PDB file of C-alpha atoms in Angstrom:
ATOM      1  CA  MET N 101      -2.958   2.301 -66.297  1.00 56.00           C
ATOM      2  CA  GLU N 102      -3.234   6.280 -65.458  1.00 54.00           C
ATOM      3  CA  GLU N 103      -6.296   5.424 -62.973  1.00 55.00           C
ATOM      4  CA  PHE N 104      -4.302   2.653 -61.709  1.00 47.00           C
ATOM      5  CA  LEU N 105      -1.504   4.858 -60.702  1.00 43.00           C
ATOM      6  CA  GLN N 106      -3.761   7.480 -59.688  1.00 51.00           C
ATOM      7  CA  THR N 107      -5.296   4.418 -57.301  1.00 54.00           C
ATOM      8  CA  VAL N 108      -1.716   3.906 -55.996  1.00 46.00           C
ATOM      9  CA  SER N 109      -0.904   7.842 -55.254  1.00 57.00           C
ATOM     10  CA  VAL N 110      -4.105   7.928 -53.543  1.00 52.00           C
ATOM     11  CA  ASP N 111      -3.110   4.789 -51.360  1.00 60.00           C
ATOM     12  CA  LYS N 112       0.483   6.124 -50.497  1.00 62.00           C
ATOM     13  CA  ARG N 113      -0.916   9.779 -49.429  1.00 68.00           C
ATOM     14  CA  THR N 114      -3.385   7.462 -47.357  1.00 71.00           C
ATOM     15  CA  ALA N 115      -0.952   5.480 -46.314  1.00 66.00           C
ATOM     16  CA  SER N 116       1.052   8.298 -44.987  1.00 71.00           C
ATOM     17  CA  LEU N 117      -1.453  10.008 -43.564  1.00 73.00           C
ATOM     18  CA  VAL N 118      -2.510   7.083 -41.251  1.00 68.00           C
ATOM     19  CA  THR N 119       0.955   6.486 -40.515  1.00 74.00           C
ATOM     20  CA  THR N 120       1.823   9.900 -39.422  1.00 74.00           C
ATOM     21  CA  ALA N 121      -1.019  10.038 -37.315  1.00 71.00           C
ATOM     22  CA  ALA N 122      -0.057   6.444 -35.953  1.00 72.00           C
ATOM     23  CA  CYS N 123       3.005   7.961 -34.744  1.00 78.00           C
ATOM     24  CA  GLY N 124       1.488  11.285 -33.557  1.00 75.00           C
ATOM     25  CA  LEU N 125      -0.698   9.221 -31.579  1.00 72.00           C
ATOM     26  CA  GLY N 126       1.996   7.072 -30.395  1.00 77.00           C
ATOM     27  CA  ALA N 127       4.217  10.105 -29.597  1.00 76.00           C
ATOM     28  CA  LEU N 128       1.329  11.591 -27.238  1.00 69.00           C
ATOM     29  CA  LEU N 129       0.715   8.149 -25.333  1.00 72.00           C
ATOM     30  CA  VAL N 130       4.526   8.153 -24.463  1.00 75.00           C
ATOM     31  CA  LEU N 131       4.116  11.675 -23.642  1.00 70.00           C
ATOM     32  CA  VAL N 132       0.777  11.304 -21.446  1.00 71.00           C
ATOM     33  CA  ARG N 133       2.697   8.143 -19.857  1.00 71.00           C
ATOM     34  CA  SER N 134       6.104   9.977 -19.262  1.00 72.00           C
ATOM     35  CA  VAL N 135       3.982  13.117 -17.661  1.00 72.00           C
ATOM     36  CA  SER N 136       2.018  10.667 -15.591  1.00 74.00           C
ATOM     37  CA  SER N 137       5.036   8.971 -14.271  1.00 81.00           C
ATOM     38  CA  ARG N 138       6.688  12.006 -13.407  1.00 89.00           C
ATOM     39  CA  ARG N 139       3.466  13.395 -11.485  1.00 92.00           C
ATOM     40  CA  ALA N 140       3.434   9.862  -9.564  1.00 93.00           C
ATOM     41  CA  ALA N 141       7.234  10.033  -8.929  1.00 95.00           C
ATOM     42  CA  LYS N 142       6.879  13.328  -7.565  1.00 95.00           C
ATOM     43  CA  GLU N 143       3.671  12.189  -5.368  1.00 96.00           C
ATOM     44  CA  LYS N 144       5.815   9.441  -3.831  1.00 97.00           C
ATOM     45  CA  ILE N 145       8.665  11.959  -3.110  1.00 97.00           C
ATOM     46  CA  GLN N 146       6.195  14.356  -1.472  1.00 97.00           C
ATOM     47  CA  ARG N 147       4.714  11.398   0.892  1.00 97.00           C
ATOM     48  CA  ALA N 148       8.220  10.163   1.294  1.00 98.00           C
ATOM     49  CA  ARG N 149       9.322  13.536   2.654  1.00 98.00           C
ATOM     50  CA  THR N 150       6.242  14.406   4.711  1.00 98.00           C
ATOM     51  CA  ARG N 151       6.665  10.726   6.632  1.00 98.00           C
ATOM     52  CA  ARG N 152       9.901  11.802   7.286  1.00 98.00           C
ATOM     53  CA  THR N 153       8.806  15.280   8.616  1.00 98.00           C
ATOM     54  CA  GLU N 154       6.035  13.257  10.779  1.00 98.00           C
ATOM     55  CA  SER N 155       8.690  10.788  12.446  1.00 98.00           C
ATOM     56  CA  LEU N 156      10.899  14.078  13.194  1.00 98.00           C
ATOM     57  CA  HIS N 157       7.952  16.155  14.946  1.00 98.00           C
ATOM     58  CA  ARG N 158       7.020  13.143  16.937  1.00 98.00           C
ATOM     59  CA  ALA N 159      10.574  12.239  18.052  1.00 98.00           C
ATOM     60  CA  GLU N 160      10.569  16.460  18.880  1.00 98.00           C
ATOM     61  CA  GLN N 161       7.440  15.925  20.887  1.00 98.00           C
ATOM     62  CA  ALA N 162       8.817  12.886  22.857  1.00 98.00           C
ATOM     63  CA  VAL N 163      11.851  14.839  23.494  1.00 98.00           C
ATOM     64  CA  LEU N 164      10.144  17.618  24.835  1.00 98.00           C
ATOM     65  CA  ARG N 165       7.802  15.229  26.989  1.00 98.00           C
ATOM     66  CA  TYR N 166      11.253  13.506  28.384  1.00 98.00           C
ATOM     67  CA  ARG N 167      12.894  17.057  29.103  1.00 97.00           C
ATOM     68  CA  GLN N 168       9.733  18.312  30.953  1.00 97.00           C
ATOM     69  CA  SER N 169       9.703  15.368  33.275  1.00 97.00           C
ATOM     70  CA  HIS N 170      13.473  14.715  33.665  1.00 97.00           C
ATOM     71  CA  PRO N 171      14.963  18.334  33.909  1.00 96.00           C
ATOM     72  CA  SER N 172      18.159  17.271  35.780  1.00 96.00           C
ATOM     73  CA  THR N 173      19.471  14.745  32.539  1.00 97.00           C
ATOM     74  CA  ASP N 174      23.012  16.274  32.018  1.00 97.00           C
ATOM     75  CA  SER N 175      23.014  15.586  28.179  1.00 97.00           C
ATOM     76  CA  ALA N 176      26.355  17.322  27.622  1.00 97.00           C
ATOM     77  CA  LEU N 177      27.976  14.743  29.935  1.00 97.00           C
ATOM     78  CA  ILE N 178      26.421  11.976  28.125  1.00 98.00           C
ATOM     79  CA  LEU N 179      27.271  13.242  24.823  1.00 97.00           C
ATOM     80  CA  SER N 180      30.850  13.482  25.573  1.00 95.00           C
ATOM     81  CA  LEU N 181      31.490   9.875  26.881  1.00 95.00           C
ATOM     82  CA  SER N 182      33.062   7.467  24.967  1.00 91.00           C
ATOM     83  CA  LEU N 183      31.622   4.368  23.614  1.00 91.00           C
ATOM     84  CA  SER N 184      33.202   2.259  26.198  1.00 90.00           C
ATOM     85  CA  GLU N 185      32.347   4.759  28.842  1.00 94.00           C
ATOM     86  CA  LEU N 186      28.904   4.817  27.796  1.00 95.00           C
ATOM     87  CA  THR N 187      28.187   1.014  28.151  1.00 94.00           C
ATOM     88  CA  LYS N 188      30.460   0.675  31.204  1.00 94.00           C
ATOM     89  CA  ARG N 189      27.899   3.154  33.085  1.00 97.00           C
ATOM     90  CA  LEU N 190      24.553   1.892  31.559  1.00 97.00           C
ATOM     91  CA  GLN N 191      25.462  -1.490  32.797  1.00 94.00           C
ATOM     92  CA  GLU N 192      26.503  -0.167  36.404  1.00 95.00           C
ATOM     93  CA  ASP N 193      23.033   1.881  36.370  1.00 95.00           C
ATOM     94  CA  SER N 194      24.848   5.131  36.969  1.00 97.00           C
ATOM     95  CA  LEU N 195      22.966   6.112  33.559  1.00 97.00           C
ATOM     96  CA  SER N 196      19.774   5.139  31.979  1.00 97.00           C
ATOM     97  CA  PRO N 197      18.961   3.719  28.536  1.00 97.00           C
ATOM     98  CA  GLU N 198      16.025   6.591  28.791  1.00 97.00           C
ATOM     99  CA  GLU N 199      18.791   9.364  29.584  1.00 98.00           C
ATOM    100  CA  VAL N 200      21.144   8.245  27.047  1.00 98.00           C
ATOM    101  CA  PHE N 201      18.293   7.720  24.327  1.00 98.00           C
ATOM    102  CA  TYR N 202      17.188  10.975  24.486  1.00 98.00           C
ATOM    103  CA  SER N 203      20.375  12.883  24.779  1.00 98.00           C
ATOM    104  CA  TYR N 204      21.246  11.387  21.334  1.00 98.00           C
ATOM    105  CA  MET N 205      17.726  11.945  20.090  1.00 98.00           C
ATOM    106  CA  GLU N 206      17.574  15.725  20.776  1.00 98.00           C
ATOM    107  CA  LYS N 207      21.352  15.877  19.217  1.00 98.00           C
ATOM    108  CA  THR N 208      20.171  14.103  16.310  1.00 98.00           C
ATOM    109  CA  LEU N 209      17.032  16.409  15.678  1.00 98.00           C
ATOM    110  CA  ASN N 210      19.469  19.072  15.713  1.00 98.00           C
ATOM    111  CA  VAL N 211      22.093  17.928  13.747  1.00 98.00           C
ATOM    112  CA  HIS N 212      19.534  17.116  10.873  1.00 98.00           C
ATOM    113  CA  LYS N 213      18.185  20.557  10.856  1.00 98.00           C
ATOM    114  CA  LYS N 214      21.437  21.937   9.826  1.00 98.00           C
ATOM    115  CA  LEU N 215      22.934  18.980   7.720  1.00 98.00           C
ATOM    116  CA  ASN N 216      19.844  16.732   6.490  1.00 98.00           C
ATOM    117  CA  CYS N 217      21.541  13.470   7.146  1.00 98.00           C
ATOM    118  CA  CYS N 218      18.250  11.531   8.557  1.00 98.00           C
ATOM    119  CA  THR N 219      15.938   9.691   5.958  1.00 98.00           C
ATOM    120  CA  GLU N 220      13.382   8.718   8.893  1.00 97.00           C
ATOM    121  CA  ILE N 221      13.508   8.513  12.860  1.00 98.00           C
ATOM    122  CA  LEU N 222      12.694   4.820  13.666  1.00 98.00           C
ATOM    123  CA  LEU N 223       9.819   5.693  15.941  1.00 98.00           C
ATOM    124  CA  GLU N 224       9.752   1.596  17.248  1.00 98.00           C
ATOM    125  CA  SER N 225      12.642   2.663  19.094  1.00 98.00           C
ATOM    126  CA  LEU N 226      10.118   4.584  21.456  1.00 97.00           C
ATOM    127  CA  ASP N 227       8.691   1.325  22.119  1.00 96.00           C
ATOM    128  CA  GLN N 228      11.699  -1.000  22.298  1.00 97.00           C
ATOM    129  CA  LEU N 229      13.141   1.556  24.952  1.00 97.00           C
ATOM    130  CA  LYS N 230      10.501   0.611  27.445  1.00 94.00           C
ATOM    131  CA  THR N 231      11.344  -3.126  27.364  1.00 94.00           C
ATOM    132  CA  ILE N 232      15.441  -2.627  26.862  1.00 94.00           C
ATOM    133  CA  GLY N 233      15.471  -3.844  30.482  1.00 87.00           C
ATOM    134  CA  SER N 234      15.489  -7.160  29.298  1.00 84.00           C
ATOM    135  CA  LYS N 235      18.579  -7.174  27.028  1.00 84.00           C
ATOM    136  CA  LYS N 236      21.063  -5.756  29.943  1.00 88.00           C
ATOM    137  CA  LYS N 237      23.623  -8.652  29.338  1.00 86.00           C
ATOM    138  CA  GLY N 238      24.122  -7.547  25.923  1.00 91.00           C
ATOM    139  CA  LEU N 239      27.420  -5.433  24.824  1.00 91.00           C
ATOM    140  CA  LEU N 240      25.455  -2.943  23.539  1.00 93.00           C
ATOM    141  CA  TYR N 241      22.873  -2.514  26.097  1.00 96.00           C
ATOM    142  CA  GLY N 242      20.859   0.942  25.814  1.00 97.00           C
ATOM    143  CA  VAL N 243      23.210   2.420  23.218  1.00 96.00           C
ATOM    144  CA  PRO N 244      21.231   3.988  20.706  1.00 97.00           C
ATOM    145  CA  ILE N 245      22.837   3.180  16.936  1.00 96.00           C
ATOM    146  CA  SER N 246      21.961   4.985  13.440  1.00 96.00           C
ATOM    147  CA  ILE N 247      21.572   2.559  10.679  1.00 95.00           C
ATOM    148  CA  LYS N 248      22.443   3.563   6.829  1.00 95.00           C
ATOM    149  CA  ASP N 249      19.254   3.482   4.525  1.00 95.00           C
ATOM    150  CA  ASN N 250      19.696   0.677   2.799  1.00 92.00           C
ATOM    151  CA  ILE N 251      19.538  -1.864   5.327  1.00 92.00           C
ATOM    152  CA  ALA N 252      16.571  -3.362   6.481  1.00 92.00           C
ATOM    153  CA  TYR N 253      14.265  -2.352   9.279  1.00 95.00           C
ATOM    154  CA  LYS N 254      10.825  -3.900   9.354  1.00 95.00           C
ATOM    155  CA  ASP N 255       7.627  -2.031   7.824  1.00 96.00           C
ATOM    156  CA  HIS N 256      10.469   0.559   6.680  1.00 96.00           C
ATOM    157  CA  ASP N 257      11.635   1.627   3.222  1.00 95.00           C
ATOM    158  CA  CYS N 258      15.241   1.030   1.876  1.00 92.00           C
ATOM    159  CA  THR N 259      15.146   3.636  -0.784  1.00 94.00           C
ATOM    160  CA  CYS N 260      18.513   3.398  -1.434  1.00 92.00           C
ATOM    161  CA  GLY N 261      17.541   7.022  -3.069  1.00 95.00           C
ATOM    162  CA  VAL N 262      15.944   5.617  -5.590  1.00 94.00           C
ATOM    163  CA  VAL N 263      12.068   6.631  -6.275  1.00 96.00           C
ATOM    164  CA  ILE N 264      11.111   3.031  -7.460  1.00 94.00           C
ATOM    165  CA  ASN N 265      11.898   1.535  -3.688  1.00 94.00           C
ATOM    166  CA  LEU N 266       9.428   4.342  -2.326  1.00 96.00           C
ATOM    167  CA  GLU N 267       6.429   2.534  -0.576  1.00 96.00           C
ATOM    168  CA  GLN N 268       7.993  -0.865  -0.640  1.00 94.00           C
ATOM    169  CA  PRO N 269       8.648  -1.368   3.411  1.00 95.00           C
ATOM    170  CA  ALA N 270      10.642  -4.614   4.513  1.00 93.00           C
ATOM    171  CA  GLN N 271       9.373  -7.407   5.431  1.00 92.00           C
ATOM    172  CA  GLY N 272      11.563  -7.876   8.275  1.00 92.00           C
ATOM    173  CA  ASP N 273      14.454  -6.789   9.983  1.00 93.00           C
ATOM    174  CA  SER N 274      18.328  -7.095   8.442  1.00 90.00           C
ATOM    175  CA  VAL N 275      20.705  -9.542  10.541  1.00 86.00           C
ATOM    176  CA  ILE N 276      22.400  -6.608  11.467  1.00 87.00           C
ATOM    177  CA  VAL N 277      19.831  -5.039  12.963  1.00 92.00           C
ATOM    178  CA  LYS N 278      18.378  -8.338  14.673  1.00 91.00           C
ATOM    179  CA  VAL N 279      21.934  -8.756  16.245  1.00 89.00           C
ATOM    180  CA  LEU N 280      22.196  -5.267  17.345  1.00 92.00           C
ATOM    181  CA  LYS N 281      18.585  -5.701  19.275  1.00 95.00           C
ATOM    182  CA  LYS N 282      19.978  -8.899  20.514  1.00 92.00           C
ATOM    183  CA  GLN N 283      22.910  -7.111  21.996  1.00 93.00           C
ATOM    184  CA  GLY N 284      20.675  -4.519  23.290  1.00 95.00           C
ATOM    185  CA  ALA N 285      21.360  -1.423  21.142  1.00 96.00           C
ATOM    186  CA  ILE N 286      18.696   0.661  19.736  1.00 97.00           C
ATOM    187  CA  PRO N 287      18.653   1.625  16.136  1.00 97.00           C
ATOM    188  CA  PHE N 288      16.680   4.444  16.445  1.00 98.00           C
ATOM    189  CA  VAL N 289      17.343   6.449  13.010  1.00 98.00           C
ATOM    190  CA  LYS N 290      18.251   5.663   8.880  1.00 97.00           C
ATOM    191  CA  THR N 291      20.804   7.647   7.731  1.00 97.00           C
ATOM    192  CA  ASN N 292      21.213   9.631   3.892  1.00 97.00           C
ATOM    193  CA  LEU N 293      22.605   8.279   1.055  1.00 96.00           C
ATOM    194  CA  PRO N 294      23.396   8.962  -2.746  1.00 96.00           C
ATOM    195  CA  GLN N 295      21.145   7.556  -5.539  1.00 95.00           C
ATOM    196  CA  ALA N 296      21.584   3.842  -5.572  1.00 91.00           C
ATOM    197  CA  LEU N 297      24.906   4.251  -3.828  1.00 91.00           C
ATOM    198  CA  LEU N 298      26.801   4.958  -6.717  1.00 88.00           C
ATOM    199  CA  SER N 299      28.705   8.229  -5.482  1.00 93.00           C
ATOM    200  CA  TYR N 300      31.232   9.864  -3.516  1.00 94.00           C
ATOM    201  CA  ASP N 301      28.791  12.457  -2.544  1.00 96.00           C
ATOM    202  CA  CYS N 302      25.581  12.293  -0.511  1.00 97.00           C
ATOM    203  CA  SER N 303      22.436  13.237  -2.263  1.00 97.00           C
ATOM    204  CA  ASN N 304      19.457  11.922  -3.911  1.00 97.00           C
ATOM    205  CA  PRO N 305      16.194  13.035  -5.442  1.00 97.00           C
ATOM    206  CA  ILE N 306      13.971  11.800  -2.229  1.00 98.00           C
ATOM    207  CA  TYR N 307      15.724  13.696   0.753  1.00 98.00           C
ATOM    208  CA  GLY N 308      18.348  15.990  -0.888  1.00 98.00           C
ATOM    209  CA  GLN N 309      21.688  16.761  -0.162  1.00 98.00           C
ATOM    210  CA  THR N 310      23.779  16.184   3.128  1.00 98.00           C
ATOM    211  CA  LEU N 311      26.306  18.549   4.298  1.00 98.00           C
ATOM    212  CA  ASN N 312      29.619  18.028   5.992  1.00 97.00           C
ATOM    213  CA  PRO N 313      29.450  18.327   9.893  1.00 96.00           C
ATOM    214  CA  ARG N 314      32.620  20.292   9.990  1.00 95.00           C
ATOM    215  CA  ASN N 315      32.257  22.765   7.004  1.00 96.00           C
ATOM    216  CA  PRO N 316      28.689  22.741   5.391  1.00 96.00           C
ATOM    217  CA  GLN N 317      30.116  24.187   2.133  1.00 96.00           C
ATOM    218  CA  LYS N 318      31.351  20.786   1.657  1.00 97.00           C
ATOM    219  CA  THR N 319      30.263  17.349   0.773  1.00 97.00           C
ATOM    220  CA  SER N 320      29.900  14.678   3.728  1.00 96.00           C
ATOM    221  CA  GLY N 321      31.348  12.187   1.534  1.00 96.00           C
ATOM    222  CA  GLY N 322      29.277   8.488   0.208  1.00 93.00           C
ATOM    223  CA  SER N 323      27.981   6.674   0.262  1.00 93.00           C
ATOM    224  CA  SER N 324      27.578   6.252   3.797  1.00 94.00           C
ATOM    225  CA  GLY N 325      27.209  10.207   3.958  1.00 96.00           C
ATOM    226  CA  GLY N 326      24.717  10.535   6.301  1.00 96.00           C
ATOM    227  CA  GLU N 327      26.269   8.257   9.219  1.00 94.00           C
ATOM    228  CA  GLY N 328      29.274  10.434   8.588  1.00 95.00           C
ATOM    229  CA  ALA N 329      27.466  13.318   8.897  1.00 96.00           C
ATOM    230  CA  LEU N 330      25.209  12.743  11.734  1.00 96.00           C
ATOM    231  CA  ILE N 331      28.311  11.232  13.943  1.00 95.00           C
ATOM    232  CA  GLY N 332      30.644  13.783  12.946  1.00 94.00           C
ATOM    233  CA  GLY N 333      28.331  16.177  14.370  1.00 95.00           C
ATOM    234  CA  GLY N 334      27.698  14.485  17.337  1.00 95.00           C
ATOM    235  CA  GLY N 335      24.089  12.815  16.729  1.00 96.00           C
ATOM    236  CA  SER N 336      25.151   9.285  16.867  1.00 95.00           C
ATOM    237  CA  ILE N 337      27.898   7.570  18.708  1.00 93.00           C
ATOM    238  CA  LEU N 338      27.769   4.242  16.592  1.00 92.00           C
ATOM    239  CA  GLY N 339      26.548   3.729  13.424  1.00 92.00           C
ATOM    240  CA  ILE N 340      26.210   1.199  11.003  1.00 91.00           C
ATOM    241  CA  GLY N 341      27.206   1.388   7.107  1.00 89.00           C
ATOM    242  CA  SER N 342      28.341  -0.252   4.283  1.00 86.00           C
ATOM    243  CA  ASP N 343      31.539  -0.224   1.803  1.00 85.00           C
ATOM    244  CA  ILE N 344      32.592  -1.605  -1.626  1.00 82.00           C
ATOM    245  CA  GLY N 345      34.569   1.011  -2.976  1.00 84.00           C
ATOM    246  CA  GLY N 346      34.852   3.588  -0.038  1.00 88.00           C
ATOM    247  CA  SER N 347      31.768   3.934   1.150  1.00 90.00           C
ATOM    248  CA  ILE N 348      32.728   4.056   4.962  1.00 90.00           C
ATOM    249  CA  ARG N 349      36.169   5.148   4.676  1.00 91.00           C
ATOM    250  CA  ILE N 350      35.306   8.193   2.770  1.00 94.00           C
ATOM    251  CA  PRO N 351      32.674   9.965   4.879  1.00 93.00           C
ATOM    252  CA  ALA N 352      34.965   8.690   7.864  1.00 92.00           C
ATOM    253  CA  SER N 353      37.687  10.516   6.173  1.00 92.00           C
ATOM    254  CA  PHE N 354      35.663  13.525   5.445  1.00 95.00           C
ATOM    255  CA  CYS N 355      33.857  14.103   8.540  1.00 94.00           C
ATOM    256  CA  GLY N 356      36.902  13.105  11.147  1.00 90.00           C
ATOM    257  CA  ILE N 357      35.490  10.089  12.529  1.00 91.00           C
ATOM    258  CA  CYS N 358      36.332   6.338  12.680  1.00 87.00           C
ATOM    259  CA  GLY N 359      35.393   3.866   9.778  1.00 85.00           C
ATOM    260  CA  PHE N 360      35.834   0.411  10.175  1.00 80.00           C
ATOM    261  CA  LYS N 361      35.878  -1.733   7.102  1.00 77.00           C
ATOM    262  CA  PRO N 362      36.880  -5.536   8.074  1.00 70.00           C
ATOM    263  CA  THR N 363      37.337  -8.615   5.754  1.00 71.00           C
ATOM    264  CA  ALA N 364      34.516  -9.286   3.056  1.00 68.00           C
ATOM    265  CA  GLY N 365      32.419 -12.052   4.169  1.00 66.00           C
ATOM    266  CA  ARG N 366      32.607 -11.664   7.650  1.00 64.00           C
ATOM    267  CA  LEU N 367      28.985  -9.929   8.264  1.00 63.00           C
ATOM    268  CA  ARG N 368      26.141 -11.300   6.769  1.00 59.00           C
ATOM    269  CA  CYS N 369      24.103  -9.132   4.492  1.00 57.00           C
ATOM    270  CA  PHE N 370      20.794 -11.037   4.451  1.00 50.00           C
ATOM    271  CA  ARG N 371      17.772  -8.383   3.984  1.00 46.00           C
ATOM    272  CA  GLN N 372      19.868  -5.455   2.573  1.00 50.00           C
ATOM    273  CA  PHE N 373      20.191  -3.766  -0.588  1.00 50.00           C
ATOM    274  CA  TYR N 374      22.845  -4.940  -2.649  1.00 46.00           C
ATOM    275  CA  GLY N 375      23.250  -7.471   0.053  1.00 40.00           C
ATOM    276  CA  SER N 376      24.961 -10.242  -2.385  1.00 40.00           C
ATOM    277  CA  LEU N 377      27.739  -7.753  -3.702  1.00 39.00           C
ATOM    278  CA  LEU N 378      28.511  -6.454  -0.142  1.00 40.00           C
ATOM    279  CA  GLN N 379      28.572 -10.198   0.962  1.00 39.00           C
ATOM    280  CA  ARG N 380      31.421 -10.397  -1.616  1.00 39.00           C
ATOM    281  CA  LEU N 381      33.321  -7.433  -2.133  1.00 38.00           C
ATOM    282  CA  GLY N 382      32.649  -5.088   0.869  1.00 40.00           C
ATOM    283  CA  LEU N 383      30.960  -5.171   4.256  1.00 46.00           C
ATOM    284  CA  THR N 384      28.252  -3.567   6.566  1.00 50.00           C
ATOM    285  CA  PHE N 385      29.912  -2.210   9.613  1.00 55.00           C
ATOM    286  CA  PRO N 386      30.668   0.628  12.080  1.00 59.00           C
ATOM    287  CA  LEU N 387      31.465   4.195  12.115  1.00 65.00           C
ATOM    288  CA  TYR N 388      31.877   6.166  15.238  1.00 62.00           C
ATOM    289  CA  HIS N 389      33.241   8.978  16.840  1.00 63.00           C
ATOM    290  CA  ALA N 390      36.802   9.433  16.955  1.00 53.00           C
ATOM    291  CA  GLN N 391      37.731  10.461  20.420  1.00 49.00           C
ATOM    292  CA  PHE N 392      39.789   7.662  21.868  1.00 40.00           C
ATOM    293  CA  THR N 393      42.718   7.380  23.475  1.00 37.00           C
ATOM    294  CA  GLY N 394      45.139   4.661  23.004  1.00 37.00           C
ATOM    295  CA  ALA N 395      43.846   2.239  25.756  1.00 32.00           C
ATOM    296  CA  THR N 396      40.125   3.548  25.186  1.00 38.00           C
ATOM    297  CA  THR N 397      40.546   2.647  21.646  1.00 43.00           C
ATOM    298  CA  HIS N 398      41.714  -0.549  21.960  1.00 37.00           C
ATOM    299  CA  LEU N 399      38.791  -1.425  23.855  1.00 36.00           C
ATOM    300  CA  GLN N 400      36.524   0.150  21.653  1.00 42.00           C
ATOM    301  CA  ARG N 401      37.866  -2.137  18.571  1.00 43.00           C
ATOM    302  CA  SER N 402      37.405  -5.157  20.758  1.00 39.00           C
ATOM    303  CA  LYS N 403      33.835  -4.333  21.250  1.00 41.00           C
ATOM    304  CA  VAL N 404      33.546  -3.593  17.829  1.00 41.00           C
ATOM    305  CA  CYS N 405      35.002  -6.570  16.638  1.00 38.00           C
ATOM    306  CA  ALA N 406      32.725  -8.394  19.012  1.00 38.00           C
ATOM    307  CA  PHE N 407      30.209  -7.717  16.678  1.00 39.00           C
ATOM    308  CA  SER N 408      31.508 -10.626  14.217  1.00 36.00           C
ATOM    309  CA  HIS N 409      31.172 -13.094  16.701  1.00 37.00           C
ATOM    310  CA  TRP N 410      27.624 -12.450  17.297  1.00 37.00           C
ATOM    311  CA  THR N 411      25.426 -15.640  15.852  1.00 38.00           C
ATOM    312  CA  HIS N 412      21.697 -15.347  14.773  1.00 39.00           C
ATOM    313  CA  GLY N 413      20.492 -18.140  12.581  1.00 41.00           C
ATOM    314  CA  GLN N 414      21.755 -21.256  11.535  1.00 38.00           C
ATOM    315  CA  GLY N 415      25.221 -20.355  11.134  1.00 39.00           C
ATOM    316  CA  ARG N 416      27.848 -19.541   8.457  1.00 35.00           C
ATOM    317  CA  GLY N 417      26.595 -19.336   4.994  1.00 34.00           C
ATOM    318  CA  GLN N 418      22.719 -19.479   5.965  1.00 36.00           C
ATOM    319  CA  PRO N 419      19.949 -16.773   5.207  1.00 33.00           C
ATOM    320  CA  GLY N 420      19.730 -15.007   8.351  1.00 31.00           C
ATOM    321  CA  SER N 421      23.057 -15.513  10.316  1.00 28.00           C
ATOM    322  CA  VAL N 422      25.918 -13.733  11.242  1.00 29.00           C
ATOM    323  CA  TYR N 423      29.522 -15.245  11.286  1.00 27.00           C
ATOM    324  CA  ALA N 424      33.034 -14.892  11.947  1.00 27.00           C
ATOM    325  CA  GLY N 425      34.885 -14.951   8.486  1.00 28.00           C
ATOM    326  CA  SER N 426      38.603 -14.557   7.807  1.00 25.00           C
ATOM    327  CA  SER N 427      40.807 -12.979  10.627  1.00 25.00           C
ATOM    328  CA  LEU N 428      41.192  -8.962  10.441  1.00 23.00           C
TER     329      LEU N 428
END
């Protein structure tokens, strides 16, 4: 009996040691995996920041080359025009798309340095600019437009401020981007937002904090805070954000610009993060600079509302379509 009890005691000690060793090994593996995951995340973030820096640098070089070859371009005048005045001059050829594009690109780069509002310059816009003449009949012919980071643009990330979404470029343009291009607009920059779009602030671990153009000590609001900051700072005349619980309206209020949120379901949100939720509860729609008098504001709204009636794809409810829903 004593021998049996001694054997049982030894077995218990052995089992205890084995269990402790297994737990320790498991904890070590979890720690190693956690450290490896954190390192991989930091590397992905660094690569994303490097891509942004490179796109900003290439845009600066493009602006510099244009300035050297077109020293007489009056950017101050161009930046002072309302959207209706700008589109009119572009249609009349009293302004060229190149003059407008590079004026806003230069301003965007300056605003970003102060407010950290951009996630990436869409360098494809430089190529689009070369062929924009074929879209002269479009409502937004030659108008450079900024888009929120969660809106898909082919071959670019839609991070939503979340590391796991890095290095997963969109397979195609979102419907709103296709429609904008069809109408002659030039999407040229993606703008910052809070992590997972779930904040009234505008900060994420990838691109950092976006500041308010009227008071850099304050937030620009969220979740379309990058749009609010860029437009409020004068770097974009028209931008596309999204809104479920105030994500257009709050940044517009904080940054002193106009934010327009029409009836839910009015625009198709295909190829957009949280697109199905936006389709039911919120909307993708413009923010623009509040510099219009009564008559101009009416014309401005008419042009903005025209977005809703542009069609792309098979019609209402079909993937790849933009359709008009209930009246405003």
